[in-house]
Short mmCIF file of C-alpha atoms and ligand atoms in Angstrom, two decimals:
data_model
loop_
_atom_site.label_atom_id
_atom_site.label_comp_id
_atom_site.label_asym_id
_atom_site.label_seq_id
_atom_site.Cartn_x
_atom_site.Cartn_y
_atom_site.Cartn_z
CA MET A 1 277.15 -90.03 109.43
CA LYS A 2 277.85 -88.41 112.94
CA MET A 3 275.67 -85.87 113.88
CA ILE A 4 277.18 -83.77 116.07
CA GLN A 5 273.87 -83.05 118.18
CA ASP A 6 274.47 -86.78 119.14
CA PHE A 7 278.00 -86.59 119.84
CA ASN A 8 279.96 -86.61 123.14
CA PHE A 9 283.42 -85.08 122.50
CA LYS A 10 284.41 -86.18 126.58
CA GLY A 11 287.91 -85.75 126.57
CA LYS A 12 288.37 -85.94 123.05
CA LYS A 13 290.92 -83.64 121.37
CA VAL A 14 288.73 -81.64 118.18
CA ILE A 15 290.42 -80.19 115.20
CA VAL A 16 287.57 -77.65 113.48
CA ARG A 17 287.80 -75.93 110.64
CA VAL A 18 285.85 -72.78 111.13
CA ASP A 19 285.49 -69.98 108.30
CA PHE A 20 287.06 -66.90 109.88
CA ASN A 21 287.78 -64.94 106.47
CA VAL A 22 285.93 -62.07 107.89
CA PRO A 23 286.89 -58.45 106.52
CA LEU A 24 289.78 -56.52 108.60
CA ASP A 25 289.80 -52.37 108.10
CA LYS A 26 292.90 -51.81 106.62
CA LYS A 27 294.92 -49.45 108.54
CA THR A 28 293.58 -50.85 111.95
CA PHE A 29 293.28 -54.32 111.14
CA VAL A 30 290.40 -54.13 113.48
CA VAL A 31 287.26 -56.89 112.45
CA THR A 32 284.28 -55.13 110.82
CA ASP A 33 282.01 -57.96 110.85
CA ASP A 34 282.18 -60.86 113.09
CA THR A 35 278.81 -62.27 111.11
CA ARG A 36 281.23 -65.59 110.21
CA ILE A 37 283.27 -65.93 113.97
CA ARG A 38 279.52 -65.54 115.49
CA GLY A 39 278.52 -68.48 113.46
CA ALA A 40 281.26 -70.85 114.74
CA ILE A 41 280.34 -70.35 118.51
CA PRO A 42 277.66 -73.27 118.89
CA THR A 43 280.06 -75.76 117.77
CA ILE A 44 282.82 -74.39 119.58
CA LYS A 45 280.47 -74.34 122.70
CA LYS A 46 279.33 -77.84 122.18
CA ILE A 47 282.58 -79.54 122.49
CA LEU A 48 283.62 -77.57 125.42
CA LYS A 49 280.68 -78.53 127.41
CA ASP A 50 280.73 -81.81 126.44
CA GLY A 51 284.84 -81.75 127.67
CA GLY A 52 286.81 -81.52 124.79
CA SER A 53 289.48 -79.42 123.56
CA VAL A 54 288.83 -77.56 120.31
CA ILE A 55 291.89 -76.88 117.96
CA LEU A 56 290.65 -73.90 115.72
CA MET A 57 291.52 -73.77 111.70
CA SER A 58 290.90 -71.35 109.19
CA HIS A 59 292.06 -69.07 106.13
CA LEU A 60 292.15 -65.49 105.80
CA GLY A 61 291.94 -63.71 102.62
CA ARG A 62 294.41 -64.91 99.50
CA PRO A 63 298.01 -64.81 101.24
CA GLU A 64 300.91 -65.79 98.49
CA GLY A 65 302.86 -67.60 101.52
CA ARG A 66 302.97 -65.97 104.63
CA MET A 67 301.97 -62.72 104.74
CA GLU A 68 301.51 -60.98 108.27
CA LYS A 69 298.79 -58.79 107.04
CA TYR A 70 296.52 -61.91 106.09
CA SER A 71 296.99 -63.09 109.79
CA LEU A 72 294.27 -64.60 111.52
CA LYS A 73 295.69 -62.11 115.05
CA PRO A 74 293.17 -60.19 114.98
CA VAL A 75 289.97 -63.00 115.20
CA LEU A 76 291.23 -63.61 118.19
CA PRO A 77 289.84 -61.06 120.76
CA VAL A 78 286.86 -61.36 118.90
CA LEU A 79 286.63 -65.02 119.72
CA GLU A 80 287.46 -64.40 123.12
CA LYS A 81 284.79 -62.23 123.78
CA HIS A 82 281.69 -64.38 122.34
CA LEU A 83 283.34 -67.60 124.30
CA GLY A 84 283.66 -65.50 127.13
CA MET A 85 286.95 -67.40 127.87
CA LYS A 86 290.88 -66.71 127.04
CA VAL A 87 292.09 -68.51 123.45
CA LEU A 88 295.59 -69.59 122.84
CA PHE A 89 296.93 -68.94 119.72
CA ALA A 90 300.07 -70.33 117.72
CA ASP A 91 301.70 -68.28 115.06
CA ASP A 92 302.23 -71.36 112.54
CA CYS A 93 299.53 -73.77 111.76
CA LEU A 94 302.54 -76.51 110.84
CA GLY A 95 305.17 -74.92 113.04
CA GLU A 96 306.56 -76.29 116.33
CA SER A 97 304.27 -74.00 118.63
CA ALA A 98 301.31 -75.19 116.64
CA VAL A 99 302.58 -79.16 117.43
CA LYS A 100 303.26 -78.27 121.01
CA MET A 101 300.56 -75.83 121.94
CA SER A 102 297.71 -78.70 120.42
CA ALA A 103 299.21 -81.53 122.35
CA ALA A 104 299.47 -79.96 125.55
CA LEU A 105 295.64 -78.91 125.05
CA MET A 106 293.85 -79.60 127.98
CA PRO A 107 289.90 -80.44 128.21
CA GLY A 108 287.76 -76.69 127.69
CA GLU A 109 291.00 -75.32 126.30
CA VAL A 110 290.58 -73.48 122.55
CA LEU A 111 293.80 -73.34 120.51
CA LEU A 112 293.27 -70.99 117.21
CA LEU A 113 296.52 -72.03 114.39
CA GLU A 114 297.59 -69.12 111.94
CA ASN A 115 296.08 -68.87 108.73
CA VAL A 116 296.27 -72.46 106.89
CA ARG A 117 296.56 -70.76 103.18
CA PHE A 118 300.24 -69.01 104.32
CA TYR A 119 300.92 -72.90 102.88
CA PRO A 120 300.15 -73.10 99.29
CA GLU A 121 299.57 -76.69 99.78
CA GLU A 122 296.39 -75.88 101.36
CA GLU A 123 294.64 -74.25 98.39
CA GLY A 124 296.62 -77.40 96.08
CA LYS A 125 297.63 -74.62 93.58
CA PRO A 126 301.10 -74.86 92.14
CA LEU A 127 302.35 -71.14 91.94
CA LEU A 128 304.48 -70.91 88.51
CA PRO A 129 305.55 -68.58 86.34
CA ASP A 130 303.48 -68.05 83.08
CA THR A 131 305.79 -69.07 81.09
CA ALA A 132 305.96 -73.04 82.39
CA THR A 133 305.57 -75.39 80.26
CA ASP A 134 302.29 -77.78 80.20
CA GLU A 135 304.52 -80.63 81.36
CA GLU A 136 305.88 -78.71 84.39
CA LYS A 137 302.84 -77.29 84.90
CA LYS A 138 301.79 -81.10 84.99
CA THR A 139 304.43 -81.89 87.13
CA ALA A 140 304.11 -79.31 89.79
CA LYS A 141 300.40 -79.78 90.45
CA ALA A 142 301.18 -83.88 90.89
CA GLU A 143 303.92 -82.27 93.73
CA MET A 144 301.25 -80.12 94.95
CA LYS A 145 298.87 -82.88 95.48
CA VAL A 146 301.35 -85.19 97.68
CA LYS A 147 302.17 -82.28 99.79
CA GLN A 148 298.54 -80.78 100.09
CA LYS A 149 297.96 -84.51 101.50
CA GLU A 150 301.03 -84.16 103.85
CA LEU A 151 299.60 -80.91 105.42
CA ALA A 152 296.42 -82.66 105.75
CA LYS A 153 297.96 -85.52 107.47
CA LYS A 154 300.39 -83.49 109.67
CA LEU A 155 296.88 -81.15 111.04
CA ALA A 156 294.96 -84.35 111.11
CA GLY A 157 297.76 -85.69 113.87
CA TYR A 158 296.95 -82.90 116.05
CA ALA A 159 293.40 -84.71 116.92
CA GLU A 160 291.03 -87.47 117.58
CA VAL A 161 288.39 -86.00 116.07
CA TYR A 162 287.79 -83.61 112.65
CA VAL A 163 284.81 -81.33 112.69
CA ASN A 164 284.22 -79.09 109.44
CA ASP A 165 281.93 -75.74 110.23
CA ALA A 166 283.46 -73.74 107.39
CA PHE A 167 280.61 -73.79 104.74
CA GLY A 168 282.03 -70.80 103.19
CA THR A 169 284.60 -72.77 101.62
CA ALA A 170 282.82 -76.26 100.91
CA HIS A 171 282.91 -75.42 97.41
CA ARG A 172 286.72 -75.90 97.38
CA ALA A 173 288.50 -79.16 97.54
CA HIS A 174 291.19 -77.97 100.07
CA GLY A 175 293.10 -79.81 102.48
CA THR A 176 291.56 -78.81 105.17
CA THR A 177 288.03 -79.25 103.69
CA ALA A 178 288.09 -82.23 101.33
CA VAL A 179 291.94 -84.06 102.09
CA ILE A 180 292.05 -84.06 105.90
CA PRO A 181 288.66 -86.30 106.85
CA GLU A 182 290.32 -89.33 104.74
CA TYR A 183 293.01 -89.18 108.01
CA PHE A 184 290.53 -89.74 110.74
CA PRO A 185 288.29 -93.15 110.82
CA LYS A 186 284.78 -92.81 109.72
CA ASP A 187 282.85 -92.25 113.19
CA LYS A 188 285.10 -89.61 113.87
CA ILE A 189 284.12 -87.06 111.04
CA MET A 190 281.24 -84.60 111.31
CA PHE A 191 279.90 -81.07 110.10
CA GLY A 192 279.18 -78.51 112.86
CA PHE A 193 276.28 -77.04 113.52
CA LEU A 194 276.22 -74.16 111.09
CA ILE A 195 277.18 -76.65 108.07
CA ASN A 196 274.07 -78.82 109.08
CA SER A 197 271.47 -75.71 109.37
CA GLU A 198 272.90 -74.78 106.00
CA LEU A 199 271.98 -77.75 104.35
CA ALA A 200 268.95 -78.22 106.06
CA ALA A 201 268.06 -75.09 104.50
CA MET A 202 269.03 -75.50 101.14
CA ASP A 203 267.91 -79.07 101.08
CA LYS A 204 264.65 -77.67 102.17
CA VAL A 205 264.14 -75.93 99.13
CA LEU A 206 265.60 -77.61 96.64
CA ASN A 207 263.72 -81.47 97.67
CA ASN A 208 260.96 -79.99 99.99
CA ALA A 209 259.57 -76.93 98.48
CA GLN A 210 255.91 -75.86 99.74
CA ARG A 211 254.16 -74.03 97.03
CA PRO A 212 254.37 -72.11 95.44
CA PHE A 213 257.65 -71.85 95.22
CA THR A 214 259.51 -68.58 94.15
CA ALA A 215 262.93 -68.00 93.21
CA ILE A 216 264.34 -64.11 92.67
CA MET A 217 267.22 -63.83 90.89
CA GLY A 218 269.15 -60.48 90.23
CA GLY A 219 272.81 -59.40 90.48
CA ALA A 220 275.21 -58.05 87.65
CA LYS A 221 275.10 -60.58 84.83
CA VAL A 222 273.41 -63.67 83.34
CA SER A 223 276.33 -65.83 82.91
CA ASP A 224 277.07 -66.01 86.75
CA LYS A 225 273.47 -67.16 87.24
CA ILE A 226 272.72 -69.06 84.26
CA MET A 227 273.56 -72.83 85.40
CA ILE A 228 271.45 -71.82 89.29
CA ILE A 229 268.46 -70.47 87.11
CA GLU A 230 268.67 -73.92 84.94
CA ASN A 231 268.98 -76.08 87.56
CA LEU A 232 266.04 -73.64 89.23
CA LEU A 233 263.40 -73.92 86.10
CA ASN A 234 263.02 -78.27 87.86
CA ARG A 235 262.06 -76.44 90.27
CA VAL A 236 260.46 -73.63 91.31
CA ASP A 237 256.56 -71.89 90.10
CA ASN A 238 257.89 -68.21 89.71
CA LEU A 239 261.41 -67.43 88.43
CA ILE A 240 261.43 -63.37 89.06
CA ILE A 241 264.45 -61.91 87.38
CA GLY A 242 265.70 -58.05 88.33
CA GLY A 243 268.78 -56.30 88.11
CA GLY A 244 271.48 -56.01 85.61
CA MET A 245 270.61 -59.18 83.65
CA THR A 246 267.03 -57.81 83.39
CA TYR A 247 268.36 -55.89 80.54
CA THR A 248 270.12 -58.98 78.15
CA PHE A 249 266.54 -60.81 78.25
CA ILE A 250 264.70 -57.35 77.25
CA LYS A 251 267.43 -56.96 74.92
CA ALA A 252 266.91 -60.27 73.22
CA LYS A 253 263.38 -60.04 72.95
CA GLY A 254 263.95 -57.06 71.43
CA GLY A 255 263.85 -54.32 73.88
CA LYS A 256 265.92 -51.01 73.33
CA ILE A 257 267.52 -50.83 76.62
CA GLY A 258 270.35 -48.06 75.77
CA LYS A 259 273.30 -48.09 77.63
CA SER A 260 271.97 -50.79 80.19
CA LEU A 261 274.30 -53.45 80.98
CA CYS A 262 273.94 -55.94 78.44
CA GLU A 263 276.09 -59.58 77.94
CA GLU A 264 275.76 -59.67 74.04
CA ASP A 265 277.38 -63.20 73.33
CA LYS A 266 274.05 -64.47 76.29
CA LEU A 267 271.00 -63.18 74.30
CA ASP A 268 270.13 -66.64 72.45
CA LEU A 269 270.89 -68.09 76.39
CA ALA A 270 268.05 -65.54 77.61
CA LEU A 271 265.82 -66.94 75.06
CA LYS A 272 266.31 -69.94 75.71
CA ILE A 273 265.83 -69.79 79.36
CA ILE A 274 262.60 -67.62 78.20
CA GLU A 275 261.59 -70.77 75.86
CA LYS A 276 262.48 -73.80 78.80
CA ALA A 277 260.19 -71.67 81.47
CA LYS A 278 257.18 -71.84 78.51
CA GLU A 279 258.26 -75.35 78.71
CA LYS A 280 258.57 -76.54 81.68
CA LYS A 281 255.22 -73.75 83.13
CA VAL A 282 257.47 -71.61 84.90
CA ASN A 283 256.08 -68.24 85.44
CA LEU A 284 258.69 -66.26 84.55
CA TYR A 285 258.32 -62.33 85.45
CA LEU A 286 260.85 -59.50 84.24
CA PRO A 287 260.52 -56.08 85.06
CA VAL A 288 258.27 -54.02 82.86
CA ASP A 289 259.71 -50.51 83.99
CA SER A 290 262.72 -49.27 84.75
CA LEU A 291 264.56 -46.79 86.66
CA ASN A 292 267.32 -45.34 84.15
CA ALA A 293 269.94 -42.92 85.01
CA ASP A 294 271.78 -40.81 82.18
CA LYS A 295 275.21 -41.25 84.42
CA PHE A 296 276.07 -44.21 86.59
CA GLU A 297 276.68 -42.34 89.79
CA ASN A 298 274.26 -41.38 92.69
CA ASP A 299 273.95 -37.81 91.72
CA ALA A 300 272.74 -38.40 88.16
CA ASN A 301 269.53 -37.48 86.63
CA THR A 302 266.57 -40.44 86.34
CA ALA A 303 263.94 -41.02 84.62
CA VAL A 304 260.90 -43.70 84.84
CA THR A 305 260.49 -46.02 81.34
CA ALA A 306 259.12 -48.93 79.98
CA VAL A 307 261.76 -51.45 80.82
CA ASP A 308 261.70 -52.12 76.45
CA ALA A 309 262.02 -48.59 76.15
CA VAL A 310 265.14 -46.93 77.55
CA GLU A 311 266.14 -43.93 76.43
CA ASP A 312 269.94 -43.85 73.89
CA ASN A 313 272.62 -43.47 76.58
CA TRP A 314 270.93 -44.32 79.38
CA LEU A 315 271.21 -46.89 81.63
CA GLY A 316 268.56 -48.95 83.79
CA LEU A 317 269.55 -49.27 87.55
CA ASP A 318 267.06 -50.31 89.34
CA ILE A 319 263.67 -51.81 89.16
CA ALA A 320 260.45 -49.01 89.21
CA GLU A 321 257.10 -48.84 90.86
CA LYS A 322 254.84 -51.42 88.61
CA THR A 323 257.85 -53.81 88.56
CA ILE A 324 257.90 -53.77 92.81
CA ARG A 325 253.69 -53.96 92.69
CA GLU A 326 254.20 -56.98 90.53
CA PHE A 327 256.91 -58.91 91.91
CA THR A 328 255.43 -57.72 96.10
CA ALA A 329 252.10 -59.79 94.86
CA VAL A 330 254.05 -62.65 93.49
CA ILE A 331 256.22 -62.90 96.74
CA ALA A 332 253.27 -62.32 99.05
CA ASN A 333 251.16 -65.41 97.44
CA SER A 334 254.39 -67.55 97.86
CA LYS A 335 255.26 -70.31 100.40
CA THR A 336 258.67 -70.73 99.62
CA ILE A 337 261.55 -68.21 98.33
CA LEU A 338 264.61 -68.09 97.50
CA TRP A 339 266.61 -64.85 96.69
CA ASN A 340 270.13 -64.24 95.28
CA GLY A 341 271.20 -60.98 93.95
CA PRO A 342 269.88 -57.06 94.27
CA MET A 343 267.43 -55.69 92.35
CA GLY A 344 269.28 -52.51 91.08
CA VAL A 345 272.33 -50.94 91.95
CA PHE A 346 271.13 -50.82 95.34
CA GLU A 347 275.07 -49.51 96.72
CA MET A 348 273.44 -46.34 95.40
CA GLU A 349 271.03 -44.77 97.67
CA LYS A 350 268.85 -43.41 94.45
CA PHE A 351 268.57 -47.09 92.74
CA SER A 352 268.22 -48.83 96.27
CA LYS A 353 264.36 -48.84 96.22
CA GLY A 354 263.52 -51.99 94.33
CA THR A 355 266.24 -54.16 95.81
CA THR A 356 264.26 -52.77 99.26
CA ALA A 357 260.86 -53.36 98.13
CA VAL A 358 262.02 -56.99 97.51
CA ALA A 359 263.62 -57.52 100.98
CA LYS A 360 260.69 -56.50 102.76
CA ALA A 361 257.98 -58.28 100.89
CA ILE A 362 260.02 -61.51 101.52
CA ALA A 363 259.88 -60.76 105.17
CA ASP A 364 256.26 -60.01 105.57
CA ALA A 365 255.45 -63.14 103.60
CA THR A 366 257.84 -64.85 106.34
CA ALA A 367 256.06 -63.50 108.50
CA LYS A 368 252.93 -65.04 106.88
CA GLY A 369 254.42 -68.49 107.07
CA ALA A 370 256.64 -68.50 104.31
CA PHE A 371 260.07 -70.50 103.82
CA SER A 372 262.59 -67.80 102.80
CA LEU A 373 266.10 -68.68 102.15
CA ILE A 374 268.69 -65.55 101.46
CA GLY A 375 272.07 -66.12 100.20
CA GLY A 376 274.75 -64.13 98.12
CA GLY A 377 276.97 -61.63 99.22
CA ASP A 378 274.86 -58.52 97.90
CA SER A 379 271.20 -59.70 99.02
CA VAL A 380 272.39 -60.62 102.39
CA ALA A 381 273.97 -56.88 103.10
CA ALA A 382 270.46 -55.48 101.39
CA ILE A 383 269.26 -57.96 104.02
CA ASN A 384 271.02 -56.67 106.70
CA LYS A 385 270.99 -53.08 105.68
CA ASN A 386 267.40 -52.99 106.43
CA GLY A 387 267.32 -54.66 109.62
CA LEU A 388 265.82 -57.84 108.30
CA ALA A 389 267.88 -60.54 109.31
CA ASP A 390 266.07 -62.32 111.89
CA LYS A 391 262.99 -61.65 109.73
CA VAL A 392 263.74 -64.14 107.01
CA SER A 393 263.69 -67.78 107.61
CA TYR A 394 267.99 -68.54 106.70
CA VAL A 395 270.40 -66.32 105.46
CA SER A 396 273.19 -68.40 104.14
CA THR A 397 276.84 -67.44 105.22
CA GLY A 398 278.28 -68.60 101.94
CA GLY A 399 278.20 -67.13 98.17
CA GLY A 400 279.80 -69.19 96.20
CA ALA A 401 279.18 -72.54 98.39
CA MET A 402 275.85 -71.63 98.32
CA LEU A 403 275.50 -70.93 94.84
CA GLU A 404 276.87 -74.17 93.88
CA TYR A 405 274.79 -76.56 95.71
CA MET A 406 272.02 -74.57 94.53
CA GLU A 407 273.30 -75.58 91.14
CA GLY A 408 273.28 -79.39 92.02
CA LYS A 409 276.98 -79.67 91.96
CA LYS A 410 278.55 -81.69 94.50
CA LEU A 411 280.84 -79.86 96.97
CA PRO A 412 284.30 -81.33 98.10
CA GLY A 413 283.78 -80.49 101.51
CA ILE A 414 280.49 -82.23 101.83
CA VAL A 415 281.06 -84.82 99.97
CA ALA A 416 284.61 -85.75 102.11
CA ILE A 417 281.86 -86.21 104.65
CA ARG A 418 278.81 -86.96 103.81
CA GLY A 419 280.10 -89.06 100.54
CA GLU A 420 278.36 -88.85 97.31
P1 AMP B 1 276.10 -60.23 91.39
O1 AMP B 1 277.10 -60.71 92.55
O2 AMP B 1 276.28 -60.97 90.40
O3 AMP B 1 275.11 -60.95 92.33
O4 AMP B 1 275.90 -58.81 91.48
C1 AMP B 1 276.02 -57.98 92.48
C2 AMP B 1 276.19 -56.16 91.46
O5 AMP B 1 275.04 -56.00 90.65
C3 AMP B 1 276.17 -55.02 92.54
O6 AMP B 1 277.25 -54.53 92.84
C4 AMP B 1 275.14 -53.98 91.54
O7 AMP B 1 275.24 -53.18 92.14
C5 AMP B 1 274.67 -55.22 90.71
N1 AMP B 1 273.73 -54.72 89.79
C6 AMP B 1 272.58 -54.43 89.93
N2 AMP B 1 271.88 -54.11 89.05
C7 AMP B 1 272.24 -53.53 87.72
C8 AMP B 1 272.37 -52.86 86.82
N3 AMP B 1 270.54 -52.69 86.72
N4 AMP B 1 273.03 -52.50 86.32
C9 AMP B 1 274.56 -52.50 86.61
N5 AMP B 1 274.64 -53.19 87.81
C10 AMP B 1 273.64 -53.79 88.55
#
């Protein structure tokens, strides 16, 4: 597999799949968080420095056909600011302008193509009415696969080299991620710096973790995290569980959880996880106390109880002091830490203490030499909110992609370049 750092792009036209799926202000369409744009800059700069030219392609949002509110135009000024140069823009990724502009692109120049998802074939999902029969669905799907290949082939025709640096969409089998590499020679496809660093961080945690290795899983539902928990039980020394998931476990164990979040159909599964942890000799840490509220509001009345003694009609919305102390101590003794999902409803100030305490404990452990990987939108938001992004080892840019990789799944965008 070719590595970007060893490749000389001199005189080469390079098409780069980036993840510019950034949040925009609903009224002004100004980019409100440019993390993803910044993430792509090292790859773009390397190609330019070598003397290559760059054609950028990305999606933004989930348009159904061409929809101006999903245009990538608002990205342009931000990209120009970070690159310190003018960037060209083609207002349709497959249109005449894109063909002409990419053909005329000179070394040192950058061209951004309009949203690739303006073409449904990028995602490869046929848009069909609910009334469509199975046979119609099958035919439409097959036709869409052909169209997806055509889109990928056409885009591939713009350049001599393909670089994928869009980690956030690596788990999708889309035209510009998983299909386009087929149209380049094997020695002309590679990952960009961002994907390489994401893979290095995740592989270090999955396959090369220094012990003790602690995984901290939070967030709303057991069902969202079950696959990653099962995979991690084969790898970690400690598994900390917090957030809304807690109460399904506590109820399964016979505790009183009031009106706290609970997945009734996952009670057996929770017991199985507890059993499996025992079998695998993994220390499973569940909260011991709970900060409860009489309503799901920031101005609710609050009370702390044992986690298995939440009053009727009250709901547990954060971990409380004893749990914070226990979790912090486990984190402090860890050499590898993986964190996904908040410990409570951290969006409300009153219930953000547990999540903040965990974020700080991870930063402290990192300062003492632990390797820490943070993934998932909400844990990343909590790290950023507390100004700790540069105090942890790695903050992943791909929520869903990271989860799937950590679950042990093969990501189509990764496999298309690296193989199995
Ligand atoms: P996830 O996307 O699965 O990581 O879940 C994140 C969401 O879980 C956040 O919006 C939190 O507000 C929510 N959450 C965390 N703890 C609780 C809790 N105890 N009860 C209800 N929701 C929670």
